[in-house]
XYZ file of C-alpha atoms in Angstrom:
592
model
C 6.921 11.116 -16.219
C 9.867 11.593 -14.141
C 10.043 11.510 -10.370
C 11.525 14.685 -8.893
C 14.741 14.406 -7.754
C 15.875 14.246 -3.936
C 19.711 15.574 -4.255
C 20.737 18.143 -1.902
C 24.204 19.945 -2.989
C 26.100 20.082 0.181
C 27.652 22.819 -0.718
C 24.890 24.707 -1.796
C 23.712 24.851 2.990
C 26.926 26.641 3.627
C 26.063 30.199 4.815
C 29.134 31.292 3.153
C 27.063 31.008 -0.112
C 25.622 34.875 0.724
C 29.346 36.161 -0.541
C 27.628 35.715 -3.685
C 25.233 38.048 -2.893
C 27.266 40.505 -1.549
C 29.827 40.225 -4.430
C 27.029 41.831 -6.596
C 25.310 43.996 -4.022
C 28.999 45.785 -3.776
C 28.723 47.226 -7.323
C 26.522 49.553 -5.669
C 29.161 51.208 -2.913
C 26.924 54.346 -2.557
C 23.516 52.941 -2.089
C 25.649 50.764 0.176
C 26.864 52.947 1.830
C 23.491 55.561 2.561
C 21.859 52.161 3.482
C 24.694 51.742 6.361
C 24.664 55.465 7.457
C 20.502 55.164 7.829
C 21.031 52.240 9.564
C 23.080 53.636 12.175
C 21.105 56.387 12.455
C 17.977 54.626 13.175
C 19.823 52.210 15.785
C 21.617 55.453 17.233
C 18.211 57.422 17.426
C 16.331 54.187 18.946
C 19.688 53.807 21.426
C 19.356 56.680 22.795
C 15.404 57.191 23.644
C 16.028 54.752 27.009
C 18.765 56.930 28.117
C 16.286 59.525 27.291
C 13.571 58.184 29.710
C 16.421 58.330 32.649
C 17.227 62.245 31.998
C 13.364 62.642 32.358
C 13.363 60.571 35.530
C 16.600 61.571 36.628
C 16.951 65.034 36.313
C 13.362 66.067 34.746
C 11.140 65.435 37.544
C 13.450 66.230 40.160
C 14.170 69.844 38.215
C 10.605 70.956 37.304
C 8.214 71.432 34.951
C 10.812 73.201 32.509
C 12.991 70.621 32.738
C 10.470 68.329 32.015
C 9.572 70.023 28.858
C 12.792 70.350 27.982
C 14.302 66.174 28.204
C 10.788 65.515 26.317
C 11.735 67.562 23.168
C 15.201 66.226 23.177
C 12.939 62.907 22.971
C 11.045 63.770 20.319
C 14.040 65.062 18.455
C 15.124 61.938 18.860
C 12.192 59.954 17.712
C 12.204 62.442 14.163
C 15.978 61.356 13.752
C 14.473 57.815 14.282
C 11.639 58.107 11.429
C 13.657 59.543 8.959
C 16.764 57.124 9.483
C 14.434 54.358 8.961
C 12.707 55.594 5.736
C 15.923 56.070 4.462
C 17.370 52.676 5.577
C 14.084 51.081 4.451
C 14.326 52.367 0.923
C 18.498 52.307 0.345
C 18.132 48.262 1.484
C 15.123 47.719 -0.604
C 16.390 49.150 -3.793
C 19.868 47.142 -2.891
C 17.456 44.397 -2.738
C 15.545 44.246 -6.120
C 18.860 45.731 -7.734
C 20.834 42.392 -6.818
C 17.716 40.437 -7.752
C 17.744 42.306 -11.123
C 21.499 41.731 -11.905
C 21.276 38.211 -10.270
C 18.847 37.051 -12.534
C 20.440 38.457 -15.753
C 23.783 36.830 -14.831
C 22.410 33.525 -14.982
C 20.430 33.853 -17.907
C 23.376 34.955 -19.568
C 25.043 31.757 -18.217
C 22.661 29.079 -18.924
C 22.444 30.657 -22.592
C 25.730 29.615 -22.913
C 25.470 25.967 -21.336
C 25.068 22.963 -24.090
C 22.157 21.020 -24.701
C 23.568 18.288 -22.539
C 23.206 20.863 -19.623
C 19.109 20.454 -19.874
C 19.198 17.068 -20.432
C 20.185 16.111 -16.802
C 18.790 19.492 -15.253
C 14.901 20.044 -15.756
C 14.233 23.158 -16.856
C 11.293 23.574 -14.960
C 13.244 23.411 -12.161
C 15.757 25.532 -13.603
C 12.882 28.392 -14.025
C 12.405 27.613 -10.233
C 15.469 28.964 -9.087
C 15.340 32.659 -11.011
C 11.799 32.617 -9.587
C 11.285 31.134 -6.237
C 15.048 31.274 -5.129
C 15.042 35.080 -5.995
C 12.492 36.124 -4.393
C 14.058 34.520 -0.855
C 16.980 35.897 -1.684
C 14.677 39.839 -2.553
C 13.490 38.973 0.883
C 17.043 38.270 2.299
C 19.228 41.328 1.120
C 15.885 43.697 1.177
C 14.762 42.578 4.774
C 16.786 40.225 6.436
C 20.250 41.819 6.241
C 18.858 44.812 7.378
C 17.144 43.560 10.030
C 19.723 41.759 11.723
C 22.471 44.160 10.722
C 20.060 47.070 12.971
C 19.774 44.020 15.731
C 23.710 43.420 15.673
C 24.328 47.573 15.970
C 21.135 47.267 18.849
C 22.847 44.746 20.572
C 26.042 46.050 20.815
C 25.101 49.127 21.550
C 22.402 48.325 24.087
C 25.650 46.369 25.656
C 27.853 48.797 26.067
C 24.912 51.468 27.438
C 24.359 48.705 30.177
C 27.934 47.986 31.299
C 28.471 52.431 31.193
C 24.830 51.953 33.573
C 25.611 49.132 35.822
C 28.682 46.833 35.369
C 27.420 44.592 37.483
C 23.970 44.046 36.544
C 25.360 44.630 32.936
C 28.439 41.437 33.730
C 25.159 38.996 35.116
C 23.386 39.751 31.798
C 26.184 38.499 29.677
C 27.191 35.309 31.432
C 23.677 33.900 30.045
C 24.922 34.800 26.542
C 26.703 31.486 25.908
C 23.712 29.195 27.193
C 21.717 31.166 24.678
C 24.494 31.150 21.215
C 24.275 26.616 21.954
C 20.494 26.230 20.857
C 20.843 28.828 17.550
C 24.181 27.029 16.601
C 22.814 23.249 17.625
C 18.958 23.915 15.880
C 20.318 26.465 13.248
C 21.998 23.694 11.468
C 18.814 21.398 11.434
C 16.883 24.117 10.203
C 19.328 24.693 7.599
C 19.067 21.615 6.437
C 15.285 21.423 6.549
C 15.529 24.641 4.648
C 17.038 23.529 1.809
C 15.220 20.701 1.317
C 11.954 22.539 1.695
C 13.226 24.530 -1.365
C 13.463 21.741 -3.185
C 9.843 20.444 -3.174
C 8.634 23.638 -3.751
C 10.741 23.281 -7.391
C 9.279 19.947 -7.482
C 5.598 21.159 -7.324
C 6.790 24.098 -10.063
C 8.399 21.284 -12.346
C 5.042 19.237 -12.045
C 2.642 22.139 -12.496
C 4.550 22.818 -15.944
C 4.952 19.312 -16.780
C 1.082 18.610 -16.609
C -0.348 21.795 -17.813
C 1.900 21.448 -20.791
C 0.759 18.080 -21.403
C -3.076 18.673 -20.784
C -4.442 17.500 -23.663
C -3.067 13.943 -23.458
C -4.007 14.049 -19.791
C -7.644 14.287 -20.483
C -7.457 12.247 -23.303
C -6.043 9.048 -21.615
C -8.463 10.219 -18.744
C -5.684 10.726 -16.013
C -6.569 13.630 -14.641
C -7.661 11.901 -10.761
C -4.063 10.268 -10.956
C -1.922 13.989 -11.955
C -4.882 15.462 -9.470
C -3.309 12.861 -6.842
C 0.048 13.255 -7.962
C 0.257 17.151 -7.167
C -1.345 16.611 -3.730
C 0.991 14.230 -2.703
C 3.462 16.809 -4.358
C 2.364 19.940 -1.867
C 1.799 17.597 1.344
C 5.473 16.900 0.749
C 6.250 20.669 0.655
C 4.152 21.288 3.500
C 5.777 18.452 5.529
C 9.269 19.684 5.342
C 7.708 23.633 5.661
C 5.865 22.224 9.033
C 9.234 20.526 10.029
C 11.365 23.876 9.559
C 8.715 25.989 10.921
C 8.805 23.363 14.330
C 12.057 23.478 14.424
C 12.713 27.004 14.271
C 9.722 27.707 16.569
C 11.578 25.761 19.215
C 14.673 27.733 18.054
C 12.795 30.911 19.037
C 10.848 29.740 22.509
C 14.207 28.376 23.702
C 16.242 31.855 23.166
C 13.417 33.702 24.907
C 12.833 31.976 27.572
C 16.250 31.665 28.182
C 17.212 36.078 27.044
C 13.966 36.854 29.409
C 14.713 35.083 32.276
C 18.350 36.433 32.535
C 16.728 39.822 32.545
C 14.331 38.983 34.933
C 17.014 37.696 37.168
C 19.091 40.809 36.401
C 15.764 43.466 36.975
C 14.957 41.555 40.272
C 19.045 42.363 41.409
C 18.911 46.188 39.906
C 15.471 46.413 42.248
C 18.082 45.271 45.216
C 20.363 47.973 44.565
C 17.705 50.442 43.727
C 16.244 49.910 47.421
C 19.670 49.710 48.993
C 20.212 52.903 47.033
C 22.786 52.168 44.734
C 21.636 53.338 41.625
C 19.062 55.608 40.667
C 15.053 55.047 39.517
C 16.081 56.509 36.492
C 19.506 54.445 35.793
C 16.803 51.105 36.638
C 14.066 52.166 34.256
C 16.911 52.658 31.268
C 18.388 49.201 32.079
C 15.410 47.517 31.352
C 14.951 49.274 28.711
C 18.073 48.370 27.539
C 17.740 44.950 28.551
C 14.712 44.847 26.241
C 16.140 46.156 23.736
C 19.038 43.601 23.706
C 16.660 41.002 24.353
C 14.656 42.094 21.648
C 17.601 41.906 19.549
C 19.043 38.877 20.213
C 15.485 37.358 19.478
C 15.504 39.247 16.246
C 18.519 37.947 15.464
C 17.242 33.699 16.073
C 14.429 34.426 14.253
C 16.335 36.151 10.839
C 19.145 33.365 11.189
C 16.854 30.723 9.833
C 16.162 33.281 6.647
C 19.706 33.634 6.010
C 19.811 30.220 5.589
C 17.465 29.772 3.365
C 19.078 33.105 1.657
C 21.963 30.793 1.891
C 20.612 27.623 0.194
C 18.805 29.767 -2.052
C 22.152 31.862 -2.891
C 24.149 28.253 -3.644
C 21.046 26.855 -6.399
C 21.506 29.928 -8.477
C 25.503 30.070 -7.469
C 25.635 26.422 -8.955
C 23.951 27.673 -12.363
C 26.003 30.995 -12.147
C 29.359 29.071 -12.129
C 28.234 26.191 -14.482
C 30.860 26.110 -17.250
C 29.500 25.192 -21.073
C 30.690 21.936 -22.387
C 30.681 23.464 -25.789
C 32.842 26.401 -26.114
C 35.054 28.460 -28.275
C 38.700 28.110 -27.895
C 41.306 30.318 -26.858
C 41.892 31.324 -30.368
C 39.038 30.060 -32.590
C 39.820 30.058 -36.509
C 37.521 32.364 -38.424
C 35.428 30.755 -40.937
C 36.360 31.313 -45.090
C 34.258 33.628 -46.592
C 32.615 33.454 -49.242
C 30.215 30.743 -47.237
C 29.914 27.531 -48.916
C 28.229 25.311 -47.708
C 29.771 22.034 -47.081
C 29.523 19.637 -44.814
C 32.098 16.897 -43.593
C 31.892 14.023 -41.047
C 35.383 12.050 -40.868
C 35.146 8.647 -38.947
C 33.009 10.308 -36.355
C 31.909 8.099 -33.533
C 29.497 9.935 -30.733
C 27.457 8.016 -27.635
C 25.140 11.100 -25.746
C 25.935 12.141 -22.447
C 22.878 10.620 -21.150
C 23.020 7.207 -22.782
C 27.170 6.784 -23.051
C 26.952 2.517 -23.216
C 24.917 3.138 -26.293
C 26.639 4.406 -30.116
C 24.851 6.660 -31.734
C 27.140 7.177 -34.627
C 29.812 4.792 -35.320
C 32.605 5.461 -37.856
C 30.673 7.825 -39.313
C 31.990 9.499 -42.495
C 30.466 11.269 -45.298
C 31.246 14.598 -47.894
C 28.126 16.936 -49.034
C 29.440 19.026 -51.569
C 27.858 22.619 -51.744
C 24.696 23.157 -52.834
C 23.692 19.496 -53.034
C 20.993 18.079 -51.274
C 21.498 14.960 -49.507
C 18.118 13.013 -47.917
C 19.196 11.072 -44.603
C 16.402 7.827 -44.425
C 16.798 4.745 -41.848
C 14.001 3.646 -39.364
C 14.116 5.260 -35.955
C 17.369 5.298 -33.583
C 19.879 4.956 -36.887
C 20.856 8.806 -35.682
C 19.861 10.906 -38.300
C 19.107 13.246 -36.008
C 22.579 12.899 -34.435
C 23.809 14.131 -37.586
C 21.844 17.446 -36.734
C 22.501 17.885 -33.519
C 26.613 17.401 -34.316
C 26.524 19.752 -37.327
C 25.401 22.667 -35.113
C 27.969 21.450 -32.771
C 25.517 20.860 -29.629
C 27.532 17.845 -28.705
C 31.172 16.894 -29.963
C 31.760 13.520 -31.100
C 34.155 11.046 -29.124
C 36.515 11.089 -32.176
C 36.459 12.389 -35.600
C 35.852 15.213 -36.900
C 32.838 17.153 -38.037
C 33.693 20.526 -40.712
C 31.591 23.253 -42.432
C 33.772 24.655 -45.156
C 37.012 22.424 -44.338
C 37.176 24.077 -40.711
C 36.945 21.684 -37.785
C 33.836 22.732 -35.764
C 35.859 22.769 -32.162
C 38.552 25.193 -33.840
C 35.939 27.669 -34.603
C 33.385 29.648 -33.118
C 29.798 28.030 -32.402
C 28.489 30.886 -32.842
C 29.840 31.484 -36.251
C 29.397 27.633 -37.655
C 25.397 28.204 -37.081
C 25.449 31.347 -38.306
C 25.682 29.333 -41.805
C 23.185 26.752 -40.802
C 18.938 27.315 -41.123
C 16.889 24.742 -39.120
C 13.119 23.695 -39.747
C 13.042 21.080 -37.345
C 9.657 18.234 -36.811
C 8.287 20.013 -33.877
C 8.417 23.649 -34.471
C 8.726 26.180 -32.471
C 6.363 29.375 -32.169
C 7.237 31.863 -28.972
C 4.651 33.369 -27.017
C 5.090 36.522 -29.041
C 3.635 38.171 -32.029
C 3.883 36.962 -35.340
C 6.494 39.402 -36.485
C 9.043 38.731 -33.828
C 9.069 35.115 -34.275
C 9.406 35.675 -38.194
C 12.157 38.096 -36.939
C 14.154 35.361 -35.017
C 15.678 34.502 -38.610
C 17.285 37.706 -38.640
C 16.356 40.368 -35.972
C 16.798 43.396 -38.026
C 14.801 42.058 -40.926
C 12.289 45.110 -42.424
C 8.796 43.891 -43.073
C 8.879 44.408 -46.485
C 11.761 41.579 -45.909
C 8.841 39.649 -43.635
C 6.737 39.931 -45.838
C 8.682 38.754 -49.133
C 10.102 35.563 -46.863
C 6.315 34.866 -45.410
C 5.053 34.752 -49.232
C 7.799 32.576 -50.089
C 6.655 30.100 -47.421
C 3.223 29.991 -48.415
C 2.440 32.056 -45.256
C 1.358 35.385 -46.018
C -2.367 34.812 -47.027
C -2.691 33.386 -43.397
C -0.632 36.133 -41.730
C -2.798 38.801 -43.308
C -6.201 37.481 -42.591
C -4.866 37.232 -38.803
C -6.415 40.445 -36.077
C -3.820 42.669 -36.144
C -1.553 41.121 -38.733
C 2.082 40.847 -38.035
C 1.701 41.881 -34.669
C -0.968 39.452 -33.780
C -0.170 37.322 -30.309
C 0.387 33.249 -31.466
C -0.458 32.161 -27.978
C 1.619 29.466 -26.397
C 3.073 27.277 -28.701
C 1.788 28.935 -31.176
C -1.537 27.832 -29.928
C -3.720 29.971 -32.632
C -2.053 28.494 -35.450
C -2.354 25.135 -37.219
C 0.286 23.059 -37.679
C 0.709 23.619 -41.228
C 0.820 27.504 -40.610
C 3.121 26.946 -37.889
C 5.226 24.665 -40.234
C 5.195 27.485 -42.596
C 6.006 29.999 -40.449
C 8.954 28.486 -39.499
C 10.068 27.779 -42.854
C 9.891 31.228 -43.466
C 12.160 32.033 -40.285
C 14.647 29.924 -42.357
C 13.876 32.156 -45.453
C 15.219 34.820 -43.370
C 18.088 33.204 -42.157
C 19.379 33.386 -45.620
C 21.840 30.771 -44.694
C 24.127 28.287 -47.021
C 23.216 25.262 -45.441
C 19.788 23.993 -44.570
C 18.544 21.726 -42.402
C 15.015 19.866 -42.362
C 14.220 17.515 -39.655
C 10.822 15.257 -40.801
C 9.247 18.885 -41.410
C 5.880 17.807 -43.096
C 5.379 14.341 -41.180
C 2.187 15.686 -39.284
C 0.722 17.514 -42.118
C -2.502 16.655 -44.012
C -2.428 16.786 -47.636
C -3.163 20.292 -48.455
C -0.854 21.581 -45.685
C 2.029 19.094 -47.016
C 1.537 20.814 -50.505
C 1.505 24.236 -49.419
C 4.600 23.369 -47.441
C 6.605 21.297 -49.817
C 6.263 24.267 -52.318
C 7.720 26.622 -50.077
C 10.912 24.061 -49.316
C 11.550 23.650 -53.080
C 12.018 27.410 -52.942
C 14.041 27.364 -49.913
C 16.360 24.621 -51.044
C 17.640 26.754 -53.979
C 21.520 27.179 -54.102
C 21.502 25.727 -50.680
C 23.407 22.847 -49.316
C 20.534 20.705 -48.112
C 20.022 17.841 -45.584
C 16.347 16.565 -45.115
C 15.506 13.787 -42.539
C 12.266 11.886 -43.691
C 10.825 9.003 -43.043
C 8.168 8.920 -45.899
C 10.338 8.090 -48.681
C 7.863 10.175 -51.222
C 9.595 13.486 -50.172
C 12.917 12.342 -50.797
C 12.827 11.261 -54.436
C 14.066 14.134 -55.669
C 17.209 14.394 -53.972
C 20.533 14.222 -55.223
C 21.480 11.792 -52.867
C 20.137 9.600 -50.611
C 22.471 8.208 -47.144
C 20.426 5.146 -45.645
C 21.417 4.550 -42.087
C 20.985 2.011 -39.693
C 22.548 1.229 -36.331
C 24.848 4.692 -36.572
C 26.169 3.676 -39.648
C 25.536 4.322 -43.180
C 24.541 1.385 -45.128
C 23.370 2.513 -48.666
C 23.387 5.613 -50.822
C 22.530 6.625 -54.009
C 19.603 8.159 -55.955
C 16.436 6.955 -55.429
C 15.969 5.009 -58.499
C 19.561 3.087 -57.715
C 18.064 2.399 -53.880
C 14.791 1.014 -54.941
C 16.546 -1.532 -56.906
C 19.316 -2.177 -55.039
C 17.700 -5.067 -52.716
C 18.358 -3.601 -49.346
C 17.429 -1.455 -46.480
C 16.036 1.304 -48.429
C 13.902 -1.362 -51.153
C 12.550 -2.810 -48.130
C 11.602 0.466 -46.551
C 9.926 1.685 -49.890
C 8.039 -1.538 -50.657
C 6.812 -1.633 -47.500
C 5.608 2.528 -47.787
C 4.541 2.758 -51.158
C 2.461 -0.809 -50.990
C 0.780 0.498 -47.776
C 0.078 3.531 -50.001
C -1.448 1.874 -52.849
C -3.443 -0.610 -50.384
């Protein structure tokens, strides 16, 4: 099992990754903009209840009782204004949130559906399903919450500023001058906790790729009696997360003491000088009672402000994981100008001198001057023991990788002049380990051809041997298969699949070991719905029981990404090499 990985993107920490974010979130100018007019509303309506509190003093007690009554409903006024602004602000900012969430997610689904194979071998998927999960929910949190928040705090502050210089310029000017001794600490320990942030992120996709990893793998868990050691494994997995959690939570814990202390004691310093003037008779009760007010307020925001910091930047680490899958760029692609393929489809395939080494293993050849013609409708068998790179041949026809040099065709076109998309539209796959969605039974016949009717289902389920099965199931075609296909066998999975490919209806078909697990009856049941299948189709089976290839027109024996032999099978069996071996050695174990 692999370890997770430890990389941090550099990149990805910048707080300039949130552009992203807004890039998106500015498709929506009008909630945008009813989000920015509550806000100001709300930090208008809360400026203004302080100044409030000094009319009362001021002028309301010194006035009487009307008075009084009076600078208390312009309060209250005041405080409706508030509530309303809020609710508003609350919801615009909220829906902005999930909105940018929504469209986030979708744009790099779309993306990754686009990326090759090769993409997924280096990049787990589990950690992949991480970042639309975990990674969009900070980032919910971020443009639903955090923006908000210290947007109002920014408007607070700036306001409660310039409410405090128009009050007392010189109390106001000895507030300020502690301003710079508190921006040090949130620039010195933001960066730390930046840092810590990220990486916290990562362990929690760790623990995500693990969970999937072992639950999907249960079975052999238990059965090699391991499950102390994965037990032990995912502990050590979620101390790690709550390590790094416990060393940004420190960090920006000392972040937050160290702005307070050092915001509250400038305003005590400041209140003790306004208490001076106030007794020297300077300034008025009322003008003292609104600056600290105001002070708090400012304080209050410039604590906000520390404390929402640290979620941007994990908005911000979060914002550069999905921004790297966003921007990824497929290594498969169609060009500028891709040729369209002939019609009518025929069904042949061409490999000229191909050579091809994966992206994960590029020391080692997995095809090597690789050339070979299957004419239309003919059905080739591909035999060799295991890393010859038979399968290679499957991957390369679909074009999921491009060789290092050659050329692979389907119908004399080139496969990098065309579409990929319209190459495997001609191409019908029933590979070893099938795959069954966690869907119903009719949508994962359906992913042969999506508009398919069910008298269409039906006729391409009977032609796979499937339908008796599919009828005695609950609720028939729309029965759930579970994970995996979890309330199927694997013969009726096997079948199911092979009448996806019935669907398909395409020209060239591809079988990949297809009855290999199978027990007799199964492998019958299955065979019989192939022989139908492989009618007027170009067809390339991969087998490595020689008894299932006998009746092929051809048979290409490969060995060390080469082809060594071919011919029928009566030609092979006599021919005294690879393949002779490889059947004396089957058909003797058979008979013993």
């Amino acid at each position: 099992m692999a370890e997770p990985s430890t990389d941090v993107a550099p990149h990805s920490r910048k707080i300039g990754n949130l552009f992203m974010i807004w890039r998106i979130a500015s498709n929506y100018p009008v909630q945008i903009g009813l989000a920015a007019i509550a806000l100001l509303l709300a930090a208008s309506s809360t400026l203004g209840v302080p100044y409030s509190f000094k009319l009362i003093i001021d002028r309301g007690f010194g006035s009487g009782s009307d008075d009084i009554a009076r600078w208390f409903q312009y309060l209250l006024l005041l405080v409706l204004v508030m509530a309303i602004a809020t609710a508003m602000r609350f919801y615009f900012v909220s829906w902005l949130g999930e909105r940018v969430v929504a469209d986030l997610r979708i744009a790099v689904q779309a993306n990754l559906m686009r990326l090759s194979p090769s993409f997924f071998e280096e990049n787990r998927p589990s950690e992949i399903a991480s970042r639309l999960t975990a990674d969009t929910t900070i980032i919910e949190q971020v443009v639903g919450t955090t923006i908000s928040v210290a947007l109002r705090n920014i408007v607070m502050a700036i306001g409660g500023i310039g409410v405090l210089l128009y009050l007392s310029p010189k109390l106001a000017g000895l507030m300020l001058f502690a301003i710079p001794a508190i921006l040090v600490p949130i620039i010195v320990l933001g960066r730390q906790v930046r840092s810590v942030s990220r990486s916290s992120q990562d362990r929690i996709a760790d623990v995500g790729a693990m969970v999937d990893e072992v639950l999907g793998a249960m079975k052999i868990v238990q059965a090699f009696g391991q499950e102390g050691r994965e037990a032990s494994r995912f502990v050590g997995a979620v101390e790690n997360v709550f390590g790094t959690a416990r060393r940004r939570i420190a960090l920006r814990a000392v972040m937050t003491a160290i702005i307070i202390l050092l915001v509250f004691s400038s305003i005590t310093a400041v209140i003790w000088q306004g208490a001076l003037d106030v007794k020297a008779g300077n300034i008025t009760g009322g003008t003292i009672a609104a600056f600290v007010l105001y002070g708090g307020l400012v304080a209050g925001s410039f604590g906000a402000l520390a404390e929402v910091y640290g979620d941007l930047l994990r908005g911000a680490g979060a914002a550069g994981r999905l921004g790297e899958l966003l921007t990824e760029q497929p290594g498969i692609a169609a060009p500028p100008n891709p040729i369209p393929m002939p019609e009518p489809a025929r069904g042949r395939v061409t490999f000229d001198h191909v050579v091809f080494h994966y992206p994960t293993r590029p020391d080692v050849s997995a095809l090597i001057d690789f050339t070979l013609d299957i004419e239309p409708g003919e059905t080739v068998a591909v035999v060799g023991p295991s890393g010859a790179g038979k399968t290679t041949l499957f991957q390369l026809i679909q074009r999921f990788y491009d060789p290092a040099s050659g050329v692979v065709s389907i119908d004399g076109v080139p496969l990098p002049a065309t579409d990929p998309s319209w190459a495997r539209a001609r191409i019908a796959m029933v590979p070893q380990e099938t795959v069954i969605f966690a869907a119903s039974a009719r949508d994962n016949l359906r992913y042969g051809r999506w508009d398919s009717s069910d008298e269409e289902l039906w006729a391409a389920a009977a032609a796979a041997n499937a339908a008796e099965f599919l009828k005695k199931l609950p609720m028939g075609l729309d029965t759930y298969m579970g994970e995996g296909g979890a309330r199927l066998s694997g013969g009726q999975r096997q079948r199911l699949a092979i009448a996806r490919a019935i669907l398909r209806d395409a020209p060239i078909l591809l079988l990949d070991e297809a009855t290999s697990a199978l027990d007799a009856e199964s492998e019958r049941l299955v065979q019989d719905a192939f022989d139908r299948l492989m009618r007027a189709r170009t067809t390339i089976v991969i087998a490595h029981r020689l008894a299932t290839v006998r009746a092929a027109n051809r048979i290409v024996v490969m060995e060390g990404g080469k082809i060594v032999e071919q011919g029928s099978h009566d030609q092979l069996a006599r021919g005294g090499g690879l393949y002779e071996r490889l059947a004396r050695l089957q058909f003797e174990g058979l008979a013993a």
